[in-house]
Amino acid sequence: MRLRYLHTGYLLYCLALLLLLATGYSYAQDSVPTKSYEAYFHEAMTYRHQNKLDLALGSLEDAAKVAEQNDNMKAVIDALHKFSIVYLELDKKSNSEVYWDRANAQLKKMEYPFGNAVQKYISGLYKYREGNNFQAIAEMNEAKQLTNDRNLVNNILLAEANIYLALEKYDVATKNFNSLIINTDPFEQQFLTTKASLGLAKLHLAMGNLEEGATNAENALKLAKENKFFVEIVASNELLASIYEQMVRYDLSLQNVRNLLTIKDSLFTSDKLKTENKAAQKIQFDFLTNEITRLEEKNEELSQEARSSELTAILTSAFLTIISLLAVSLYRNNQIKLKTNDLLQTKNNELQSARDAAVQAMEAKTNFLSTVSHELRTPLYAVTGLTHLLLEENPSKNQKEHLKALKFSGDYLLNFINDILHINKIDADKLEPLTIEFNLKKVLKEVIDSLQQSAKENKTKILLEYDEDIPSHLMSDPLKLSQIFMNLVGNALKFTKNGEVKVIARLMKKFEEDVTLYFEVADTGIGISKDQQENIFEGFEQGSIQINREYGGTGLGLTIVKSLLGLFGSKIQLESELGKGSSFFFELKLKSKESAIDDVTFEITDTDYDFKGLHILIVEDNKINQVITKKMLTKKEITSEIANNGAEAVEMARKNNYDAILMDIHMPGISGEEATIEIRKFDQQTPIVALTAISLDDSLESFYAAGCDDVVTKPFKPEVFYQKVGENIFQNKRIKNTAS
C-alpha cells in the first residue's frame, strides 16, 4: 500500500516537473520571421476574415516566434489567445482550450488586465457555444470591466448581441448591432459592420420584418464581397435565399441559392479543409517536437551530472525504475480519474443549472424593477409638470403653500422610487449618502407641512421640538434624511388618532465641525407589543394581520428607515407599550459648516436664454405629457408640434425644419432610439434631446450613440429642462454660424 502511494506521489511530482519545463514556449525553427509580431498579428487577422485559416495559423506562428525571441510574454499570451480563437473557428474546441489553458497559466504569473479580459471573452464564447447563454453574458460583463480597448470591447458587443439574439431579447440585441453598424474600430471596422448587418438581418427575419432583414443582408453581402469576407458572403446568401423565399420573390431566392452553390464549390473544397487541418496539425506537431527535444536535452544534462557521481547514477537508475513502475499503475489511476471526472461533471451540471436558474430569477427581478421605474416616473412627470405650471399662474397665498407642499411631495416620491429600486445596492453596501449643505430645520418643517393633511384627518397634532443650538448649516444627505422622517412621522400618524406626534431634534455634542445630534419621533398611538417589536423592522411586517387590514400600507416604511440609517452608520431604536404609544430614536454624526450664508427662499427663476420664436418638435405618446410639455414651451413663447410615435417623428423631421426635437425613448412601434438613428441619416444638425422616464435597462451611452445631443430624465426640474433646451439649441446655432 505504501509503495502504491509512493508511485502516485512521484507521478504527480514528475507531471509537475514536465509542466514546469513546458512553461517556456518554443516554436519550430524551420523559418526565420522578418516582421514585427504586431505586423504578423494584423496579417493573421486579415487571413482569418478571408477564411484563409491555414495562412492565419502560419502568421500567428511567426508572431509567436518574434514575441519569444524578444522575451515579450504579453505578446506570447496574445498569440496564444489568437491561436485559441482560430482553432475555435476551425471547430477544434479541444485544441482551442489547450492554448486557452496555456495563456491562463502565464496570466497567473503577471499583471496583464488586457490578457485577463481576452481570457474572459474566450471563456464567454465557449459558454455561448455550449448553450449556457446567461453564463456567457456574465463572462462578457467581467471582460468589459477589465479593459477599455476599443477593438476588444467592440468584439464583446458583437458577441453579446448574438447571445441576446439567441435569448430572443431583440431590443438589447438591436442596440448592440446598431452601435456596431457605425463603429470606428481601428482594426476591424468593415468586418464588424458586416457582422452587425448580418446580425440585424437574422433578428428582423426572426421578428418577421422581412424588408428590413433583406436590406441588412444585402448591406452585409455588399461589404463582404468588397472585403473578401468569404464566410460572411455565404451567410448573407443563405439569409437572402430564406428571406426572399418567404417574401415570395422566388427569382431572387433562386439567384442566391445559385450563388451559394458556386461559392461553396470554390471555398469549401476537401483540398481546403485538408490544407487547414494539415497546417493546424503541423503547428501542434512542431510544438510537441520541441517539447520532446527540450526534455531529451534536460535528460542528457541529468545523465552527464550522473556520470560525475556514483551516487547520482544510483539515484538516476532508481528514478528510471520508479518511472517504469508508475507506467504500470498509470492505467489504474486513469480509470479512477475518469470515474471521478464523471462525478464532478454531474455535480458541475447541477451547479450550472442552479446558477442559470438564479440568473433567470435576477433577470426577472431586473425587468420588473425596470417596468415599475418607468411606469411610476411617467405619472410623476404629470404631477411635477402641472405643479410647476400652476405655480407660474399667480396662485393665491394658500394655494401657493399647497402647491409647494405638493412639489416637495413629488420630489420626495421620486427619491423614494429611486431608493426602492436601489435597495439591493443598500444591502450590498454599494449605495452611499451624499454630502451636501442643507438646513435641518427647513427639512423637518417641510416634512411636517407635507403631512399636515394626514394629521388633520386623524385629528392629531404634529409638534416640532427643535434645539436652536443646532448649527443652521450641516453637511449630509437631506433627501435621505427627509425620507427617514417621512417614514417615521407617517408611520406614527397612521397609528395615532386624536393624539399627538412629536418630532424632537437635540444637539448632544459639538467639537469644531463634528456634530452629534439626537432625533426622536414619539406618538401617543396604539403602541407595539414586546413580541411584535422583534420583527417590526423586517420587510412587510406590521405587527399583525388585523393591523394590516385596519391601517393598510406595505410594511416597508421602517425597513427603509433601518436600511437608510445604516448608510449613515446609525441604528434605529424603539421603546413602546401597548395602548400608550411608541418612540423611535437614533443618533447621527454630521459635519457643520458655520461659514455658510443662510439659504434664500425658493423661487422659480427664468432662464437667461431668449426662446421667443423657436419652433420645436415634441415626440411623445402620452397625451397628458404632450399637454404639459407643450404648455411649458408656450410659457417661453416657443411654438411646437407633436408627433405621437417614432415613425411619425421621422416623417415630420424629414418634411419640416425644427430648432430642436424633444424625443421620448419608450414608445410603441419604433423606439425613440431607432427614430433618432433614422433622423440622423438625413439630418445631422438639429439638436435632439432625449426626454425620457429612464429605466434600469436604459443606457445613456446608447442614447448618445444613437445620435442624441443630450438627455433629460422625467420627472425633471423646469429650470433644468429650459437650461438643457437652451444650451443645445443656441450652442448648435453658434457652431453652424462659425462653420459658415
XYZ file of C-alpha atoms in Angstrom:
740
model
C 0.000 0.000 0.000
C 2.842 2.386 0.890
C 4.542 1.608 -2.431
C 1.338 2.480 -4.299
C 1.152 5.882 -2.592
C 4.847 6.414 -3.369
C 4.165 5.660 -7.056
C 1.220 8.054 -7.176
C 3.053 10.843 -5.375
C 6.083 10.504 -7.583
C 3.896 10.553 -10.687
C 2.427 13.868 -9.558
C 5.940 15.173 -8.989
C 7.037 14.136 -12.469
C 3.946 15.659 -14.078
C 4.572 18.903 -12.199
C 8.159 18.852 -13.439
C 7.007 18.373 -17.044
C 4.535 21.273 -16.693
C 7.295 23.451 -15.288
C 9.515 22.659 -18.267
C 6.619 23.366 -20.627
C 6.108 26.929 -19.360
C 8.797 28.254 -21.676
C 7.113 28.202 -25.108
C 9.195 27.450 -28.171
C 8.255 27.088 -31.816
C 9.642 25.288 -34.848
C 12.712 26.866 -36.337
C 12.069 25.964 -39.968
C 11.663 29.632 -40.892
C 13.002 32.942 -39.624
C 10.428 35.761 -39.110
C 11.335 39.102 -40.671
C 8.497 41.355 -39.382
C 7.292 42.615 -36.000
C 4.811 40.485 -34.100
C 2.210 43.264 -34.500
C 2.523 43.014 -38.301
C 2.059 39.249 -38.127
C -0.985 39.697 -35.876
C -2.546 42.075 -38.408
C -1.703 39.661 -41.240
C -3.315 36.775 -39.338
C -6.452 38.853 -38.728
C -6.759 39.624 -42.457
C -6.372 35.941 -43.366
C -8.900 34.945 -40.710
C -11.512 37.367 -42.059
C -10.945 35.938 -45.552
C -11.363 32.360 -44.218
C -7.735 31.516 -45.016
C -7.266 29.883 -41.651
C -4.194 27.866 -42.627
C -2.374 31.082 -43.542
C -3.679 32.761 -40.370
C -2.148 29.966 -38.279
C 1.157 30.386 -40.110
C 1.250 34.133 -39.414
C 0.420 33.541 -35.751
C 3.260 31.020 -35.515
C 5.679 33.667 -36.845
C 4.276 36.261 -34.421
C 4.798 33.861 -31.512
C 8.430 33.265 -32.566
C 9.143 37.018 -32.632
C 7.444 37.514 -29.249
C 9.507 34.707 -27.677
C 12.779 35.968 -29.209
C 12.077 39.416 -27.705
C 11.135 37.824 -24.366
C 7.777 39.645 -24.588
C 5.439 37.438 -22.524
C 2.437 39.715 -23.074
C 2.778 39.234 -26.825
C 3.187 35.467 -26.275
C -0.104 35.468 -24.330
C -1.761 37.477 -27.123
C -0.525 34.883 -29.655
C -1.908 32.017 -27.545
C -5.284 33.760 -27.384
C -5.362 34.297 -31.146
C -4.442 30.636 -31.713
C -7.331 29.704 -29.408
C -9.823 31.807 -31.394
C -8.695 30.441 -34.780
C -8.932 26.835 -33.569
C -12.417 27.629 -32.238
C -13.391 28.848 -35.710
C -11.987 25.574 -37.076
C -14.407 23.766 -34.692
C -11.439 22.267 -32.836
C -12.572 23.228 -29.335
C -10.204 20.842 -27.548
C -7.214 22.381 -29.382
C -8.573 25.854 -28.638
C -8.784 25.023 -24.936
C -5.143 23.846 -24.902
C -3.955 27.332 -25.937
C -6.504 28.979 -23.629
C -5.201 26.940 -20.682
C -1.582 27.822 -21.534
C -2.443 31.510 -21.644
C -4.237 31.155 -18.310
C -1.131 29.613 -16.715
C 1.014 32.540 -17.898
C -1.536 35.153 -16.760
C -1.295 33.830 -13.202
C 2.368 34.859 -13.165
C 1.945 38.514 -14.168
C -0.330 41.557 -14.145
C -1.923 41.880 -17.592
C -5.512 43.239 -17.444
C -5.993 43.139 -21.234
C -4.890 39.497 -21.319
C -7.312 38.674 -18.489
C -10.099 40.423 -20.398
C -9.435 38.351 -23.549
C -9.321 35.211 -21.377
C -12.819 36.017 -20.054
C -14.038 36.872 -23.567
C -12.935 33.479 -24.965
C -14.464 31.738 -21.939
C -17.724 33.523 -22.779
C -17.503 32.223 -26.367
C -17.148 28.678 -25.007
C -20.227 29.138 -22.799
C -22.215 30.564 -25.741
C -21.305 27.613 -27.973
C -22.377 25.241 -25.172
C -25.772 26.986 -24.936
C -25.133 28.486 -21.479
C -26.189 31.983 -22.556
C -26.610 33.605 -19.136
C -23.181 32.376 -18.041
C -21.766 33.688 -21.322
C -23.239 37.157 -20.647
C -21.703 37.110 -17.151
C -18.257 36.305 -18.609
C -18.603 39.096 -21.205
C -19.549 41.618 -18.496
C -16.460 40.647 -16.475
C -14.307 41.058 -19.585
C -15.649 44.601 -20.166
C -14.771 45.557 -16.582
C -11.092 44.699 -17.190
C -10.340 46.760 -20.321
C -11.263 49.791 -22.398
C -9.513 48.533 -25.552
C -11.862 49.638 -28.347
C -11.320 46.601 -30.588
C -11.916 44.083 -27.794
C -14.941 45.997 -26.463
C -16.448 46.023 -29.976
C -15.939 42.251 -30.308
C -17.549 41.776 -26.880
C -20.532 43.920 -28.008
C -20.867 41.705 -31.098
C -20.743 38.521 -29.009
C -23.305 39.932 -26.558
C -25.600 40.909 -29.432
C -25.544 37.344 -30.779
C -26.190 35.944 -27.282
C -29.157 38.299 -26.727
C -30.424 37.324 -30.188
C -30.311 33.671 -29.109
C -32.212 34.644 -25.940
C -34.796 36.490 -28.115
C -34.033 39.766 -26.306
C -34.370 41.696 -29.538
C -34.315 45.235 -28.073
C -30.920 44.784 -26.409
C -29.523 42.895 -29.407
C -30.678 45.706 -31.731
C -28.855 48.329 -29.607
C -25.585 46.429 -29.830
C -25.859 45.702 -33.561
C -26.770 49.341 -34.360
C -23.822 50.653 -32.336
C -21.504 48.383 -34.372
C -23.014 49.463 -37.712
C -21.447 52.909 -37.140
C -18.313 51.687 -35.313
C -14.920 53.391 -35.664
C -12.807 50.362 -34.804
C -9.109 50.902 -35.712
C -8.615 47.314 -36.973
C -11.905 45.611 -37.872
C -14.324 48.388 -38.829
C -15.603 46.781 -42.060
C -15.656 43.271 -40.587
C -17.637 44.354 -37.505
C -20.079 46.334 -39.660
C -20.590 43.262 -41.865
C -21.177 41.035 -38.845
C -23.589 43.578 -37.323
C -25.556 43.818 -40.591
C -25.808 40.021 -40.673
C -26.988 40.021 -37.055
C -29.693 42.600 -37.798
C -30.783 40.554 -40.816
C -31.198 37.450 -38.632
C -33.002 39.496 -35.987
C -35.508 41.024 -38.418
C -36.065 37.625 -40.030
C -36.879 36.182 -36.605
C -39.287 39.080 -35.922
C -40.936 38.789 -39.344
C -39.634 42.152 -40.614
C -38.663 40.739 -43.996
C -37.992 44.047 -45.808
C -35.630 45.208 -43.038
C -34.000 41.796 -42.971
C -33.397 41.838 -46.736
C -31.913 45.362 -46.595
C -29.447 44.431 -43.855
C -28.500 41.146 -45.541
C -27.859 42.957 -48.849
C -25.667 45.500 -46.997
C -23.739 42.646 -45.389
C -23.308 40.890 -48.757
C -22.003 44.077 -50.397
C -19.419 44.679 -47.652
C -18.405 41.008 -47.581
C -17.781 40.986 -51.344
C -15.790 44.224 -51.204
C -13.545 42.869 -48.451
C -13.495 39.165 -49.478
C -15.107 38.017 -46.226
C -15.937 34.602 -47.681
C -17.776 33.091 -44.701
C -19.950 36.193 -44.481
C -20.630 36.031 -48.250
C -22.037 32.536 -47.730
C -24.044 33.572 -44.660
C -25.509 36.600 -46.491
C -26.590 34.497 -49.479
C -28.150 31.884 -47.212
C -30.118 34.555 -45.349
C -31.228 36.276 -48.536
C -32.366 32.971 -50.072
C -34.518 32.293 -46.991
C -35.859 35.865 -46.728
C -36.747 36.214 -50.424
C -38.433 32.799 -50.371
C -40.684 33.984 -47.503
C -41.348 37.228 -49.422
C -42.482 35.087 -52.393
C -39.694 36.588 -54.514
C -38.555 33.243 -55.843
C -36.393 34.669 -58.628
C -34.148 36.474 -56.142
C -34.162 33.475 -53.787
C -33.077 31.175 -56.626
C -30.283 33.575 -57.594
C -28.898 33.486 -54.048
C -29.124 29.676 -53.975
C -27.099 29.546 -57.194
C -24.585 31.935 -55.683
C -24.284 29.598 -52.703
C -23.590 26.559 -54.877
C -20.895 28.412 -56.804
C -19.259 29.855 -53.678
C -19.307 26.613 -51.697
C -17.810 24.676 -54.610
C -14.895 27.114 -54.686
C -14.410 27.774 -50.976
C -15.305 24.688 -49.008
C -13.490 22.003 -51.007
C -11.904 18.938 -49.482
C -8.487 20.276 -50.508
C -9.021 23.452 -48.493
C -10.141 21.529 -45.413
C -7.147 19.213 -45.761
C -4.807 22.222 -46.010
C -6.302 23.826 -42.895
C -6.123 20.594 -40.915
C -2.576 19.985 -42.124
C -1.496 23.475 -41.013
C -3.156 23.043 -37.627
C -1.610 19.615 -37.110
C 1.824 20.843 -38.244
C 1.862 23.665 -35.707
C 0.858 21.356 -32.886
C 3.343 18.697 -34.065
C 6.141 21.307 -34.147
C 5.286 22.370 -30.627
C 5.273 18.783 -29.304
C 8.524 18.005 -31.145
C 10.188 20.993 -29.480
C 8.924 19.889 -26.071
C 10.351 16.372 -26.630
C 13.688 17.895 -27.707
C 13.759 20.075 -24.595
C 13.060 17.067 -22.368
C 15.773 14.992 -24.099
C 18.267 17.814 -23.580
C 17.266 18.009 -19.951
C 17.685 14.248 -19.603
C 21.156 14.468 -21.215
C 22.155 17.114 -18.697
C 20.986 14.876 -15.875
C 22.937 11.939 -17.357
C 26.138 13.992 -17.550
C 25.739 15.011 -13.951
C 25.103 11.373 -13.033
C 28.435 10.275 -14.539
C 30.297 12.632 -12.214
C 28.954 10.836 -9.156
C 28.256 7.182 -8.432
C 25.516 8.216 -6.014
C 23.853 10.296 -8.705
C 23.999 7.318 -11.070
C 22.269 5.138 -8.488
C 19.561 7.770 -7.968
C 19.064 8.062 -11.704
C 18.666 4.324 -12.006
C 16.150 4.359 -9.186
C 14.297 7.198 -10.864
C 14.002 5.218 -14.124
C 12.827 2.155 -12.194
C 10.135 4.179 -10.454
C 9.021 5.659 -13.766
C 8.613 2.132 -15.148
C 6.537 1.093 -12.158
C 4.439 4.217 -12.481
C 3.688 3.386 -16.091
C 2.133 0.106 -14.910
C -0.065 1.867 -12.328
C -0.954 4.748 -14.648
C -3.823 2.869 -16.260
C -5.473 2.166 -12.904
C -5.058 5.771 -11.819
C -6.568 6.979 -15.091
C -9.597 4.731 -14.562
C -10.130 6.236 -11.107
C -9.676 9.708 -12.565
C -12.301 9.044 -15.254
C -14.842 7.941 -12.658
C -14.058 10.976 -10.517
C -14.413 13.266 -13.549
C -17.819 11.764 -14.322
C -18.986 12.528 -10.789
C -17.546 16.040 -10.952
C -19.181 16.628 -14.338
C -22.556 15.576 -12.935
C -22.174 17.920 -9.970
C -20.942 20.698 -12.239
C -24.013 20.330 -14.461
C -26.226 20.568 -11.382
C -24.408 23.703 -10.222
C -24.655 25.259 -13.684
C -28.403 24.574 -13.776
C -28.795 26.165 -10.345
C -26.750 29.180 -11.453
C -28.803 29.572 -14.634
C -31.983 29.482 -12.543
C -30.585 32.142 -10.203
C -29.549 34.341 -13.146
C -33.041 33.978 -14.660
C -34.616 34.961 -11.351
C -32.365 38.021 -11.140
C -33.231 38.878 -14.742
C -36.949 38.694 -13.915
C -36.426 40.965 -10.906
C -34.461 43.461 -13.012
C -37.166 43.533 -15.696
C -39.852 44.062 -13.058
C -37.966 46.949 -11.435
C -37.323 48.472 -14.852
C -41.041 48.411 -15.681
C -42.001 49.804 -12.257
C -39.450 52.609 -12.604
C -40.765 53.744 -15.974
C -44.443 53.371 -15.073
C -44.044 55.442 -11.875
C -41.862 58.140 -13.403
C -44.323 58.820 -16.221
C -47.268 59.922 -13.973
C -44.793 61.739 -11.707
C -43.855 63.869 -14.704
C -47.502 64.916 -14.920
C -47.589 65.767 -11.178
C -44.400 67.845 -11.150
C -45.100 69.453 -14.524
C -48.623 70.574 -13.607
C -47.358 71.815 -10.209
C -44.779 73.983 -11.949
C -47.348 75.396 -14.377
C -49.769 76.208 -11.543
C -47.021 77.926 -9.529
C -46.394 80.239 -12.501
C -50.061 81.224 -12.845
C -50.114 83.604 -9.838
C -51.872 81.321 -7.307
C -53.280 82.755 -4.093
C -51.178 82.572 -0.930
C -52.996 79.498 0.390
C -52.831 77.778 -2.987
C -49.147 78.567 -3.248
C -48.458 76.867 0.089
C -50.384 73.788 -1.022
C -48.561 73.706 -4.355
C -45.182 73.985 -2.634
C -46.144 71.071 -0.381
C -47.219 69.145 -3.472
C -43.901 69.917 -5.162
C -41.987 68.741 -2.100
C -44.042 65.529 -2.018
C -43.347 64.914 -5.695
C -39.609 65.350 -5.120
C -39.805 63.035 -2.123
C -41.744 60.410 -4.072
C -39.205 60.436 -6.888
C -36.382 59.943 -4.384
C -38.398 57.197 -2.690
C -38.740 55.347 -6.011
C -35.022 55.639 -6.634
C -34.169 54.252 -3.188
C -36.597 51.339 -3.548
C -35.091 50.493 -6.939
C -31.620 50.522 -5.365
C -32.486 48.561 -2.211
C -30.212 45.795 -3.476
C -27.352 48.303 -3.547
C -28.075 49.221 0.060
C -27.909 45.550 1.020
C -24.626 45.182 -0.882
C -23.132 48.337 0.719
C -22.825 49.959 -2.716
C -25.057 52.992 -2.112
C -23.534 55.867 -0.164
C -25.209 59.021 1.186
C -24.399 62.358 -0.421
C -22.546 65.098 1.418
C -24.124 68.440 0.568
C -25.014 71.526 2.556
C -28.552 71.824 3.956
C -30.669 73.381 6.716
C -32.009 70.705 9.083
C -34.853 72.817 10.499
C -36.103 73.549 6.989
C -36.036 69.833 6.099
C -38.028 68.880 9.208
C -40.594 71.662 8.650
C -41.119 70.598 5.038
C -41.710 67.013 6.159
C -44.204 68.117 8.798
C -46.004 70.520 6.416
C -46.412 67.816 3.787
C -48.027 65.505 6.382
C -50.384 68.045 7.963
C -53.332 66.859 5.887
C -52.916 63.298 7.201
C -52.667 64.698 10.728
C -55.933 66.634 10.315
C -57.739 63.552 9.079
C -56.704 61.673 12.256
C -57.309 64.749 14.455
C -53.692 64.563 15.569
C -51.189 67.354 16.202
C -47.609 67.287 14.926
C -45.201 69.170 17.185
C -41.581 70.065 16.421
C -39.225 70.351 19.395
C -36.089 71.783 17.806
C -32.883 72.711 19.648
C -31.817 76.141 18.393
C -28.197 75.378 19.299
C -28.041 73.040 16.306
C -25.907 74.712 13.591
C -28.032 76.103 10.780
C -25.737 74.708 8.076
C -24.968 70.991 8.132
C -23.341 68.629 5.631
C -25.134 65.354 4.810
C -27.836 63.919 2.514
C -31.056 65.938 3.074
C -33.205 63.825 0.713
C -32.408 60.590 2.535
C -32.982 62.326 5.887
C -36.343 63.559 4.537
C -37.248 60.013 3.588
C -36.305 58.741 7.081
C -38.535 61.309 8.789
C -41.349 60.950 6.225
C -41.475 57.250 7.051
C -41.195 57.701 10.832
C -43.714 60.560 11.104
C -46.049 58.994 8.534
C -45.918 55.705 10.447
C -46.680 57.490 13.729
C -49.658 59.342 12.200
C -51.058 56.108 10.743
C -51.399 54.551 14.209
C -52.333 57.692 16.192
C -55.863 59.173 16.333
C -56.958 62.107 18.489
C -53.431 62.318 19.822
C -50.031 63.830 19.336
C -46.877 63.142 17.323
C -43.709 64.869 18.462
C -40.547 65.300 16.382
C -37.507 66.011 18.563
C -34.078 67.210 17.392
C -31.387 67.956 20.005
C -27.708 68.804 19.958
C -25.806 66.221 22.031
C -22.254 67.454 21.482
C -20.213 69.634 19.138
C -16.469 69.732 18.673
C -15.224 72.076 15.972
C -17.055 70.868 12.805
C -18.138 67.494 14.255
C -21.736 67.464 15.445
C -23.700 64.651 17.149
C -27.491 65.019 17.051
C -30.260 63.093 18.801
C -33.545 62.524 16.967
C -36.804 61.095 18.239
C -40.287 60.623 16.812
C -42.770 59.899 19.616
C -46.515 59.302 19.382
C -49.477 58.558 21.668
C -50.881 55.858 19.379
C -51.762 52.193 19.766
C -48.246 51.067 20.726
C -46.392 47.855 19.880
C -46.200 44.675 21.978
C -42.843 43.204 23.061
C -43.233 40.227 20.717
C -44.020 42.413 17.731
C -41.064 44.723 18.412
C -38.612 41.944 17.487
C -39.789 41.816 13.859
C -41.145 45.323 13.320
C -38.134 46.400 11.208
C -38.368 43.418 8.852
C -39.884 43.881 5.376
C -43.697 43.815 5.063
C -44.148 43.467 8.853
C -46.925 45.484 10.531
C -47.379 43.613 13.761
C -50.427 41.510 12.808
C -52.892 40.742 10.008
C -55.590 42.738 11.845
C -53.357 45.840 11.941
C -52.598 45.422 8.258
C -56.290 45.245 7.357
C -57.243 48.182 9.560
C -54.425 50.602 8.796
C -53.197 49.429 5.367
C -49.758 50.034 3.883
C -46.945 47.752 2.718
C -44.959 47.457 5.939
C -41.798 48.680 4.180
C -41.507 52.069 5.937
C -39.491 51.003 8.981
C -37.394 48.601 6.888
C -36.349 51.501 4.669
C -35.603 53.647 7.736
C -33.356 50.919 9.125
C -31.529 50.491 5.793
C -31.067 54.239 5.230
C -29.769 54.847 8.764
C -27.302 52.041 8.151
C -25.829 54.178 5.371
C -25.106 56.887 7.967
C -23.597 54.369 10.430
C -26.562 54.769 12.758
C -29.112 52.358 14.255
C -32.817 52.888 14.930
C -34.079 52.053 18.449
C -37.599 51.578 19.768
C -39.456 51.924 23.057
C -43.170 51.171 23.115
C -46.023 49.968 25.284
C -49.423 48.755 24.113
C -52.054 51.488 24.360
C -49.540 54.170 25.406
C -47.685 54.968 22.205
C -44.249 54.429 20.704
C -40.923 56.232 20.491
C -38.366 55.734 17.721
C -34.958 57.361 18.312
C -31.442 57.413 16.904
C -28.228 59.457 16.825
C -26.438 60.926 13.809
C -22.909 62.256 13.415
C -22.751 65.141 10.925
C -20.430 67.931 9.869
C -21.304 71.607 10.369
C -20.449 74.478 8.051
C -20.543 77.678 10.066
C -19.146 79.918 7.298
C -22.121 79.345 5.009
C -24.759 82.019 4.323
C -28.421 81.296 5.105
C -30.472 79.949 2.202
C -32.936 82.209 0.449
C -36.499 81.022 -0.047
C -37.224 79.002 -3.146
C -38.326 80.966 -6.172
C -38.578 79.801 -9.759
C -36.053 81.750 -11.837
C -36.277 82.468 -15.539
C -33.552 81.252 -17.871
C -31.186 83.730 -19.473
C -31.940 82.384 -22.953
C -34.334 84.245 -25.246
C -36.571 81.439 -26.508
C -39.056 83.632 -28.369
C -39.715 82.493 -31.937
C -38.245 78.981 -31.596
C -40.108 76.046 -33.137
C -39.703 72.583 -31.564
C -40.950 69.054 -32.331
C -42.275 67.098 -29.307
C -42.161 63.311 -29.780
C -44.374 61.787 -27.049
C -47.024 59.045 -26.999
C -48.585 60.004 -23.620
C -51.368 62.579 -24.109
C -51.003 64.191 -20.659
C -47.253 64.545 -21.089
C -47.852 66.112 -24.525
C -50.041 68.804 -22.973
C -47.608 69.531 -20.118
C -44.501 69.766 -22.305
C -46.316 71.936 -24.866
C -47.544 74.327 -22.133
C -44.052 74.587 -20.639
C -42.709 75.579 -24.056
C -45.582 78.021 -24.618
C -44.642 79.778 -21.334
C -41.364 80.719 -23.015
C -43.119 81.787 -26.259
C -41.891 78.652 -28.084
C -44.176 77.167 -30.741
C -44.276 73.396 -31.088
C -45.712 70.429 -32.985
C -46.431 66.945 -31.643
C -45.510 63.549 -33.088
C -47.389 60.684 -31.425
C -44.811 57.993 -32.202
C -41.361 57.370 -33.642
C -42.450 56.746 -37.230
C -44.465 59.984 -37.274
C -41.452 61.864 -35.837
C -39.158 60.636 -38.628
C -41.656 61.721 -41.305
C -42.232 65.182 -39.747
C -38.490 65.765 -39.291
C -37.947 64.894 -42.962
C -40.569 67.414 -44.188
C -40.065 70.315 -41.727
C -37.311 72.332 -40.097
C -37.197 72.492 -36.291
C -34.898 74.281 -33.868
C -34.819 71.129 -31.712
C -36.515 67.756 -31.223
C -37.600 66.500 -27.766
C -37.542 62.716 -28.147
C -39.296 60.275 -25.793
C -37.482 56.903 -25.737
C -40.128 54.360 -24.728
C -42.871 54.372 -27.359
C -44.929 51.746 -29.174
C -43.674 50.799 -32.644
C -40.171 52.066 -33.234
C -38.477 53.425 -30.110
C -37.004 56.884 -29.654
C -33.508 55.500 -30.184
C -34.491 53.928 -33.504
C -36.266 57.122 -34.585
C -33.138 59.146 -33.725
C -30.954 56.808 -35.784
C -33.299 57.238 -38.782
C -33.392 61.053 -38.435
C -29.591 61.245 -38.243
C -29.385 59.578 -41.650
C -30.690 62.775 -43.301
C -30.293 65.448 -40.578
C -27.040 65.795 -38.635
C -27.648 69.359 -37.377
C -30.950 69.612 -35.479
C -30.372 69.095 -31.719
C -32.185 66.017 -30.364
C -32.749 65.901 -26.600
C -33.919 62.578 -25.133
C -36.810 63.369 -22.777
C -37.465 60.059 -21.050
C -38.549 58.284 -17.888
C -35.332 56.291 -17.793
C -35.491 52.658 -16.641
C -32.918 50.173 -15.341
C -32.259 48.688 -18.790
C -31.616 52.063 -20.398
C -28.051 53.097 -21.152
C -27.174 56.785 -21.537
C -24.283 55.710 -23.761
C -26.699 54.066 -26.201
C -28.758 57.303 -26.381
C -25.670 59.289 -27.380
C -24.546 56.537 -29.762
C -27.943 56.739 -31.497
C -27.377 60.457 -32.143
C -28.948 62.281 -29.160
C -27.211 65.502 -28.127
C -28.412 65.428 -24.512
C -30.651 63.542 -22.066
C -33.240 64.933 -19.611
C -34.882 62.373 -17.306
C -38.558 62.654 -16.386
C -39.703 63.987 -13.999
C -37.332 66.945 -14.180
C -36.931 70.356 -12.637
C -38.293 73.024 -15.048
C -35.150 75.134 -14.753
C -33.038 72.132 -15.750
C -35.357 71.459 -18.703
C -35.125 75.045 -20.012
C -31.359 75.124 -19.467
C -30.816 71.905 -21.455
C -33.062 73.072 -24.307
C -31.328 76.447 -24.453
C -27.810 75.037 -24.304
C -28.377 72.594 -27.146
C -30.269 74.989 -29.442
C -28.056 78.052 -29.083
C -24.788 76.150 -28.918
C -25.807 74.362 -32.120
C -26.540 77.706 -33.818
C -23.135 79.072 -32.793
C -21.421 76.045 -34.283
C -23.323 76.453 -37.598
C -22.575 80.164 -37.735
C -18.881 79.504 -37.127
C -18.822 76.848 -39.849
C -20.481 79.190 -42.352
